Amino acid sequence: MSAIALGRSGVQVSRLCIGTGTTTFDCESAQSKLAVERYGAVLLHAHARGITFWDTSDNYGTHAHAAWALRQLPRAAVQLTSKTYAESADDARRSLEQSLTELGTDYIDVYLLHEPDSPDELAARRGAREALRRAKQEGLIRAFGLSTHAILTLEHVAGDPDIDVLLTNFNFAEVHMDAGLHDYTKALTAAHAAGQGVITMKTLGEGKLADRRHEAIPYNLTRSFVHAVVVGMMDEAEIDDTLAIAAPHLTPEPIHG
């Protein structure tokens, strides 16, 4: 699978990203040796099929799975995303350091403020934002950004020169979206034009569009303003099925507006 530049971030990623938030492991079972190695093997299968971009978070309970898989590969062969709910600078630093430890790595490729779902929530996390900007300067993260489910936040940050990457919900059926495709498309087009990396999630609407995945996956991959598309994949069969659907649309650049 060809890699694509994630906007101006300097990070090269596969156009498909495997989302680990849908694995539904609770915190206790997620850390069991069996669970770690089982889902770690799924990540290795994704990597072998060309999906080198893995999405995690400090609240998913899947850092251990990613760490196990990372130990089997050269670090530079994988691009990792993780996230934090921290608001203060101190909490953001602690969260980042804990994530680095849990992942067994000395840097995270894309580190995101998790779910500031209004401009006011984002403003309240100014301290965390400053801490992560410093962490980027130190090389602990390669790119800084945010994930959001809110169109108001998306519109607020589109074009912000301090935010390298945006991760947001987007699918053709407008499932789990708080505004229509027109509004999301307008904001994401502006972000892409400004050089921000654009990653879309909720591609299958948290499973509600699973039966329409032959429409949903190509739709996100063929938007001209989308660099990478997150799809939650639970096992090797789902990875193979997703790739079979996606393959005709995995050109280095998105092809339609």
CSV table of C-alpha atoms in Angstrom, one decimal:
chain,number,residue,atom,x,y,z
A,1,MET,CA,0.0,0.0,0.0
A,2,SER,CA,1.4,3.4,-1.0
A,3,ALA,CA,2.2,5.8,1.8
A,4,ILE,CA,0.8,9.4,1.8
A,5,ALA,CA,2.1,12.5,3.5
A,6,LEU,CA,-0.2,13.4,6.4
A,7,GLY,CA,-0.4,17.1,5.4
A,8,ARG,CA,2.5,19.2,6.5
A,9,SER,CA,3.1,17.0,9.6
A,10,GLY,CA,6.1,15.2,8.1
A,11,VAL,CA,4.5,11.9,8.9
A,12,GLN,CA,4.0,9.4,6.1
A,13,VAL,CA,1.1,7.0,6.7
A,14,SER,CA,-0.9,4.2,5.0
A,15,ARG,CA,-4.2,5.5,3.7
A,16,LEU,CA,-6.0,2.8,5.8
A,17,CYS,CA,-5.6,3.1,9.5
A,18,ILE,CA,-6.6,0.3,11.9
A,19,GLY,CA,-8.7,1.5,14.8
A,20,THR,CA,-8.2,-0.3,18.1
A,21,GLY,CA,-11.0,1.4,20.0
A,22,THR,CA,-13.5,-1.2,18.7
A,23,THR,CA,-11.8,-4.2,20.3
A,24,THR,CA,-14.0,-3.9,23.4
A,25,PHE,CA,-11.5,-5.4,25.7
A,26,ASP,CA,-12.1,-4.1,29.3
A,27,CYS,CA,-9.1,-2.8,31.1
A,28,GLU,CA,-8.4,-6.0,33.1
A,29,SER,CA,-8.8,-8.5,30.2
A,30,ALA,CA,-7.0,-6.2,27.8
A,31,GLN,CA,-3.8,-6.7,29.8
A,32,SER,CA,-4.0,-10.5,29.9
A,33,LYS,CA,-1.2,-12.2,28.0
A,34,LEU,CA,-3.7,-14.0,25.8
A,35,ALA,CA,-5.5,-10.8,24.8
A,36,VAL,CA,-2.3,-8.9,24.2
A,37,GLU,CA,-0.8,-11.5,22.0
A,38,ARG,CA,-4.1,-12.2,20.2
A,39,TYR,CA,-4.8,-8.6,19.2
A,40,GLY,CA,-1.1,-8.0,18.7
A,41,ALA,CA,-1.1,-10.7,16.1
A,42,VAL,CA,-4.1,-8.9,14.4
A,43,LEU,CA,-2.0,-5.7,14.2
A,44,LEU,CA,0.9,-7.7,12.7
A,45,HIS,CA,-1.4,-9.1,10.1
A,46,ALA,CA,-2.6,-5.6,9.3
A,47,HIS,CA,1.0,-4.5,8.9
A,48,ALA,CA,1.9,-7.4,6.7
A,49,ARG,CA,-1.0,-6.4,4.4
A,50,GLY,CA,0.3,-2.8,4.2
A,51,ILE,CA,-1.7,-1.1,7.0
A,52,THR,CA,1.1,0.5,8.9
A,53,PHE,CA,-1.0,3.2,10.6
A,54,TRP,CA,-2.4,2.2,14.0
A,55,ASP,CA,-4.8,4.3,16.0
A,56,THR,CA,-4.8,4.0,19.8
A,57,SER,CA,-5.6,6.1,22.9
A,58,ASP,CA,-4.7,6.2,26.6
A,59,ASN,CA,-8.3,5.1,27.4
A,60,TYR,CA,-8.8,2.2,25.0
A,61,GLY,CA,-6.8,-0.4,26.9
A,62,THR,CA,-4.9,-1.3,23.7
A,63,HIS,CA,-1.5,0.2,24.2
A,64,ALA,CA,-0.2,-3.2,25.4
A,65,HIS,CA,-1.4,-4.8,22.2
A,66,ALA,CA,0.4,-2.2,20.1
A,67,ALA,CA,3.5,-2.5,22.2
A,68,TRP,CA,3.7,-6.3,21.8
A,69,ALA,CA,3.3,-5.9,18.0
A,70,LEU,CA,5.9,-3.1,17.9
A,71,ARG,CA,8.5,-5.3,19.4
A,72,GLN,CA,8.2,-7.6,16.4
A,73,LEU,CA,8.9,-4.8,13.9
A,74,PRO,CA,11.3,-1.9,13.3
A,75,ARG,CA,9.9,1.1,15.0
A,76,ALA,CA,10.0,3.3,11.9
A,77,ALA,CA,7.8,0.7,10.1
A,78,VAL,CA,4.7,1.7,12.1
A,79,GLN,CA,3.0,5.1,12.5
A,80,LEU,CA,1.2,5.4,15.9
A,81,THR,CA,-1.6,7.7,17.0
A,82,SER,CA,-2.5,8.1,20.6
A,83,LYS,CA,-4.7,10.6,22.5
A,84,THR,CA,-5.2,12.2,25.9
A,85,TYR,CA,-8.1,13.8,27.7
A,86,ALA,CA,-5.7,16.0,29.8
A,87,GLU,CA,-6.5,19.7,30.3
A,88,SER,CA,-3.5,21.0,32.3
A,89,ALA,CA,0.1,21.1,31.1
A,90,ASP,CA,1.3,18.8,34.0
A,91,ASP,CA,-1.5,16.2,33.3
A,92,ALA,CA,-0.7,16.2,29.5
A,93,ARG,CA,3.0,15.6,30.2
A,94,ARG,CA,2.1,12.7,32.6
A,95,SER,CA,-0.3,11.2,30.1
A,96,LEU,CA,2.2,11.4,27.3
A,97,GLU,CA,5.0,9.9,29.4
A,98,GLN,CA,2.7,7.1,30.5
A,99,SER,CA,1.7,6.4,26.9
A,100,LEU,CA,5.3,6.3,25.8
A,101,THR,CA,6.0,3.8,28.6
A,102,GLU,CA,3.0,1.6,27.8
A,103,LEU,CA,3.7,1.6,24.1
A,104,GLY,CA,7.4,0.8,24.7
A,105,THR,CA,8.6,3.6,22.4
A,106,ASP,CA,10.5,6.8,22.7
A,107,TYR,CA,8.1,8.8,20.4
A,108,ILE,CA,4.6,8.8,19.2
A,109,ASP,CA,4.0,9.8,15.6
A,110,VAL,CA,0.6,11.6,16.0
A,111,TYR,CA,-0.6,12.7,19.5
A,112,LEU,CA,-4.0,14.2,19.9
A,113,LEU,CA,-6.1,16.1,22.4
A,114,HIS,CA,-9.0,13.7,22.7
A,115,GLU,CA,-12.5,15.0,22.1
A,116,PRO,CA,-12.6,18.7,22.8
A,117,ASP,CA,-16.2,18.8,21.5
A,118,SER,CA,-16.7,22.6,21.6
A,119,PRO,CA,-14.4,25.6,21.2
A,120,ASP,CA,-14.8,26.3,24.9
A,121,GLU,CA,-13.6,22.8,25.8
A,122,LEU,CA,-10.6,23.3,23.6
A,123,ALA,CA,-9.9,26.7,25.2
A,124,ALA,CA,-10.0,25.0,28.6
A,125,ARG,CA,-7.2,22.7,27.5
A,126,ARG,CA,-4.8,25.5,26.6
A,127,GLY,CA,-2.2,24.2,29.2
A,128,ALA,CA,-2.2,20.7,27.6
A,129,ARG,CA,-1.9,22.2,24.2
A,130,GLU,CA,1.2,24.1,25.3
A,131,ALA,CA,2.8,21.1,26.9
A,132,LEU,CA,2.3,19.0,23.8
A,133,ARG,CA,3.8,21.8,21.6
A,134,ARG,CA,6.9,21.6,23.8
A,135,ALA,CA,6.9,17.8,23.6
A,136,LYS,CA,6.9,18.1,19.8
A,137,GLN,CA,10.0,20.3,20.0
A,138,GLU,CA,11.7,17.7,22.2
A,139,GLY,CA,10.9,14.9,19.6
A,140,LEU,CA,8.6,13.0,21.9
A,141,ILE,CA,5.8,13.4,19.3
A,142,ARG,CA,6.2,14.0,15.6
A,143,ALA,CA,2.8,15.7,15.1
A,144,PHE,CA,0.2,17.4,17.3
A,145,GLY,CA,-3.5,17.6,16.7
A,146,LEU,CA,-6.9,16.8,18.1
A,147,SER,CA,-9.8,14.5,17.6
A,148,THR,CA,-13.4,15.8,17.7
A,149,HIS,CA,-16.9,14.7,17.1
A,150,ALA,CA,-18.2,18.3,16.9
A,151,ILE,CA,-18.5,20.5,13.8
A,152,LEU,CA,-18.1,23.7,15.8
A,153,THR,CA,-14.7,22.5,17.0
A,154,LEU,CA,-13.7,21.4,13.5
A,155,GLU,CA,-14.7,24.7,12.0
A,156,HIS,CA,-12.8,26.5,14.8
A,157,VAL,CA,-9.5,24.7,14.2
A,158,ALA,CA,-9.5,24.3,10.5
A,159,GLY,CA,-6.5,26.2,9.2
A,160,ASP,CA,-5.0,26.7,12.7
A,161,PRO,CA,-1.2,26.7,12.1
A,162,ASP,CA,-0.4,25.1,15.4
A,163,ILE,CA,-2.5,22.0,14.8
A,164,ASP,CA,-0.9,19.6,12.4
A,165,VAL,CA,-3.6,16.8,12.3
A,166,LEU,CA,-7.3,16.6,12.7
A,167,LEU,CA,-9.2,13.3,13.3
A,168,THR,CA,-13.0,13.5,13.0
A,169,ASN,CA,-16.2,11.5,12.4
A,170,PHE,CA,-17.2,11.3,8.8
A,171,ASN,CA,-19.3,8.9,6.7
A,172,PHE,CA,-21.7,9.1,3.7
A,173,ALA,CA,-24.8,8.3,5.8
A,174,GLU,CA,-24.1,11.1,8.4
A,175,VAL,CA,-24.2,8.5,11.3
A,176,HIS,CA,-22.7,9.9,14.5
A,177,MET,CA,-22.2,13.3,12.9
A,178,ASP,CA,-23.7,16.4,14.4
A,179,ALA,CA,-24.0,18.3,11.1
A,180,GLY,CA,-24.5,17.4,7.5
A,181,LEU,CA,-21.9,16.3,4.9
A,182,HIS,CA,-21.9,19.8,3.4
A,183,ASP,CA,-20.6,21.4,6.6
A,184,TYR,CA,-18.1,18.7,7.4
A,185,THR,CA,-16.8,18.8,3.8
A,186,LYS,CA,-16.4,22.5,3.9
A,187,ALA,CA,-14.4,22.5,7.1
A,188,LEU,CA,-12.2,19.5,6.1
A,189,THR,CA,-11.5,21.0,2.7
A,190,ALA,CA,-10.3,24.2,4.4
A,191,ALA,CA,-8.1,22.1,6.8
A,192,HIS,CA,-6.6,20.1,3.9
A,193,ALA,CA,-6.0,23.3,1.9
A,194,ALA,CA,-4.1,24.8,4.9
A,195,GLY,CA,-1.8,21.8,5.0
A,196,GLN,CA,-3.4,20.0,8.0
A,197,GLY,CA,-3.5,16.2,8.0
A,198,VAL,CA,-7.1,15.0,7.8
A,199,ILE,CA,-8.0,11.6,9.2
A,200,THR,CA,-11.6,10.4,9.3
A,201,MET,CA,-13.2,7.9,11.7
A,202,LYS,CA,-16.6,6.4,12.3
A,203,THR,CA,-16.3,5.2,8.7
A,204,LEU,CA,-18.8,2.4,9.5
A,205,GLY,CA,-20.8,4.4,12.0
A,206,GLU,CA,-19.7,2.3,15.0
A,207,GLY,CA,-21.0,-0.8,13.1
A,208,LYS,CA,-24.3,0.7,12.0
A,209,LEU,CA,-23.0,0.8,8.4
A,210,ALA,CA,-21.2,-2.6,8.5
A,211,ASP,CA,-23.7,-4.0,6.0
A,212,ARG,CA,-23.0,-1.0,3.7
A,213,ARG,CA,-19.3,-1.2,4.0
A,214,HIS,CA,-18.9,-1.5,0.2
A,215,GLU,CA,-20.2,2.0,0.0
A,216,ALA,CA,-18.8,3.5,3.2
A,217,ILE,CA,-15.2,2.6,2.9
A,218,PRO,CA,-14.7,3.8,-0.7
A,219,TYR,CA,-16.7,6.9,0.0
A,220,ASN,CA,-14.2,8.1,2.7
A,221,LEU,CA,-11.2,7.0,0.7
A,222,THR,CA,-12.2,8.9,-2.4
A,223,ARG,CA,-12.7,12.3,-0.7
A,224,SER,CA,-10.1,14.7,-2.0
A,225,PHE,CA,-9.6,16.3,1.5
A,226,VAL,CA,-9.0,13.0,3.3
A,227,HIS,CA,-5.5,11.6,3.8
A,228,ALA,CA,-6.3,8.5,5.9
A,229,VAL,CA,-9.3,6.6,6.9
A,230,VAL,CA,-9.7,4.7,10.2
A,231,VAL,CA,-11.6,1.5,10.2
A,232,GLY,CA,-12.1,-0.7,13.3
A,233,MET,CA,-11.0,-4.2,12.4
A,234,MET,CA,-11.3,-7.0,15.0
A,235,ASP,CA,-9.5,-9.9,13.3
A,236,GLU,CA,-7.6,-11.0,10.3
A,237,ALA,CA,-10.8,-11.8,8.3
A,238,GLU,CA,-12.1,-8.2,8.8
A,239,ILE,CA,-8.7,-6.8,7.7
A,240,ASP,CA,-8.8,-8.9,4.5
A,241,ASP,CA,-12.4,-8.0,3.8
A,242,THR,CA,-11.7,-4.3,4.3
A,243,LEU,CA,-8.7,-4.4,2.0
A,244,ALA,CA,-10.6,-6.2,-0.7
A,245,ILE,CA,-13.1,-3.4,-0.6
A,246,ALA,CA,-10.6,-0.6,-0.4
A,247,ALA,CA,-8.0,-1.9,-2.9
A,248,PRO,CA,-9.4,-0.1,-6.0
A,249,HIS,CA,-9.3,3.2,-4.1
A,250,LEU,CA,-5.9,3.0,-2.4
A,251,THR,CA,-4.1,5.3,-4.8
A,252,PRO,CA,-1.5,7.5,-3.2
A,253,GLU,CA,-3.8,10.5,-3.4
A,254,PRO,CA,-7.6,10.7,-3.0
A,255,ILE,CA,-9.2,10.9,-6.4
A,256,HIS,CA,-12.6,12.6,-6.1
A,257,GLY,CA,-14.0,15.7,-4.4
